[in-house]
């Protein structure tokens, strides 16, 4: 289930459609279990962030996307956040009480660029984006 629960006026209809199509693609490509629910918040542009995923329960997630006029960056961000949904959903990533990877790596103790969940998300976003764009 996918619900848009907030949408900034910056988002065009075609951008929203591209985001929704990319989420559907990611569900299939990443084999995210079918009973996974996403609340999508399409936020205005942000100077620091492009996207954010929060786990609300085992099967329910909030994905926030911050507007970006560059459609390739936007689609890559959607795929990146969907990798995080998969990581949470499979138990590779969780909170205890901070973000913690399956090997015990904790968010507080690890620079962003070395966090294994981010490294995996960046790696997969690139592969998924390339596959998705060549199928289009």
XYZ file of C-alpha atoms in Angstrom:
136
model
C 0.000 0.000 0.000
C 1.258 3.462 -0.914
C -0.296 6.711 0.282
C 0.790 10.271 -0.436
C 0.091 11.987 2.857
C 1.763 15.317 2.147
C 2.696 17.125 -1.045
C 4.449 20.462 -1.371
C 3.296 22.798 -4.152
C 6.772 22.544 -5.740
C 5.988 19.071 -7.088
C 4.602 18.822 -10.612
C 2.194 16.125 -11.733
C 4.875 14.524 -13.920
C 7.372 14.452 -11.029
C 4.824 12.765 -8.766
C 4.047 10.228 -11.483
C 7.768 9.499 -11.960
C 8.203 8.998 -8.198
C 5.236 6.624 -7.982
C 6.411 4.606 -11.001
C 9.900 4.371 -9.489
C 8.527 3.136 -6.169
C 6.539 0.427 -7.959
C 9.661 -0.533 -9.922
C 11.726 -0.692 -6.710
C 9.147 -2.893 -4.963
C 9.557 -5.478 -7.728
C 13.285 -5.103 -8.356
C 14.170 -5.294 -4.653
C 11.551 -7.977 -3.948
C 10.100 -6.013 -1.048
C 7.369 -8.112 0.625
C 3.861 -7.253 -0.566
C 2.391 -6.309 2.804
C 4.772 -3.375 3.143
C 3.033 -0.013 3.560
C 4.587 3.344 2.646
C 3.403 6.796 3.603
C 4.995 9.178 1.124
C 5.691 12.805 1.991
C 6.710 14.998 -0.930
C 8.415 17.900 0.775
C 9.743 21.223 -0.478
C 13.431 21.496 -1.398
C 15.968 21.140 1.406
C 19.547 22.430 1.454
C 20.957 19.337 3.154
C 18.659 16.375 2.501
C 17.297 14.643 -0.582
C 15.390 11.849 1.155
C 14.701 10.154 4.470
C 13.145 6.844 5.470
C 11.633 6.202 8.889
C 10.423 2.838 10.122
C 7.089 3.121 11.931
C 6.625 -0.637 12.411
C 7.906 -3.828 10.772
C 5.605 -3.353 7.780
C 5.005 0.422 7.793
C 7.421 3.133 6.619
C 7.437 6.854 6.057
C 9.466 7.990 3.067
C 10.160 11.708 2.747
C 11.425 13.057 -0.531
C 12.679 16.605 -0.817
C 11.970 18.289 -4.146
C 14.767 18.305 -6.686
C 14.350 19.695 -10.198
C 16.943 17.248 -11.536
C 14.817 14.223 -12.404
C 17.741 11.748 -12.436
C 18.782 12.806 -8.924
C 15.153 12.563 -7.845
C 14.747 9.020 -9.207
C 18.071 7.942 -7.681
C 16.895 9.286 -4.321
C 13.633 7.325 -4.567
C 15.589 4.137 -5.271
C 18.032 4.906 -2.439
C 15.190 5.312 0.049
C 13.508 2.145 -1.178
C 16.737 0.244 -0.479
C 16.420 1.486 3.112
C 12.826 0.222 3.224
C 14.116 -3.200 2.139
C 16.929 -3.071 4.726
C 14.469 -2.321 7.525
C 11.911 -4.826 6.254
C 14.452 -7.679 6.175
C 15.986 -6.790 9.536
C 19.409 -5.800 8.188
C 18.827 -2.289 9.553
C 16.996 -1.367 12.726
C 16.827 0.906 15.740
C 18.358 -0.064 19.072
C 17.921 2.835 20.014
C 19.901 4.385 17.118
C 20.245 3.059 13.579
C 22.123 -0.213 13.797
C 23.269 -2.556 11.019
C 23.063 -6.329 11.259
C 26.762 -6.560 12.228
C 26.281 -4.148 15.157
C 27.588 -1.016 13.385
C 25.845 1.959 14.961
C 24.988 5.321 13.413
C 26.523 7.284 16.305
C 29.893 5.521 15.999
C 30.302 5.583 12.224
C 30.781 8.470 9.772
C 27.962 8.721 7.222
C 30.171 7.673 4.290
C 31.211 4.491 6.102
C 27.775 3.400 7.322
C 27.158 -0.001 5.670
C 23.450 0.712 5.060
C 24.353 3.894 3.166
C 27.123 2.199 1.199
C 24.695 -0.526 0.134
C 21.950 1.985 -0.717
C 24.268 4.099 -2.895
C 25.589 0.997 -4.666
C 22.120 -0.404 -5.372
C 20.556 2.935 -6.351
C 23.051 3.225 -9.192
C 22.476 -0.313 -10.433
C 18.699 -0.014 -10.178
C 18.627 3.383 -11.878
C 20.671 2.099 -14.808
C 18.393 -0.942 -15.214
C 15.240 1.131 -14.881
C 16.339 3.725 -17.442
C 17.432 1.121 -19.994
C 13.997 -0.551 -19.743
C 12.160 2.742 -20.302
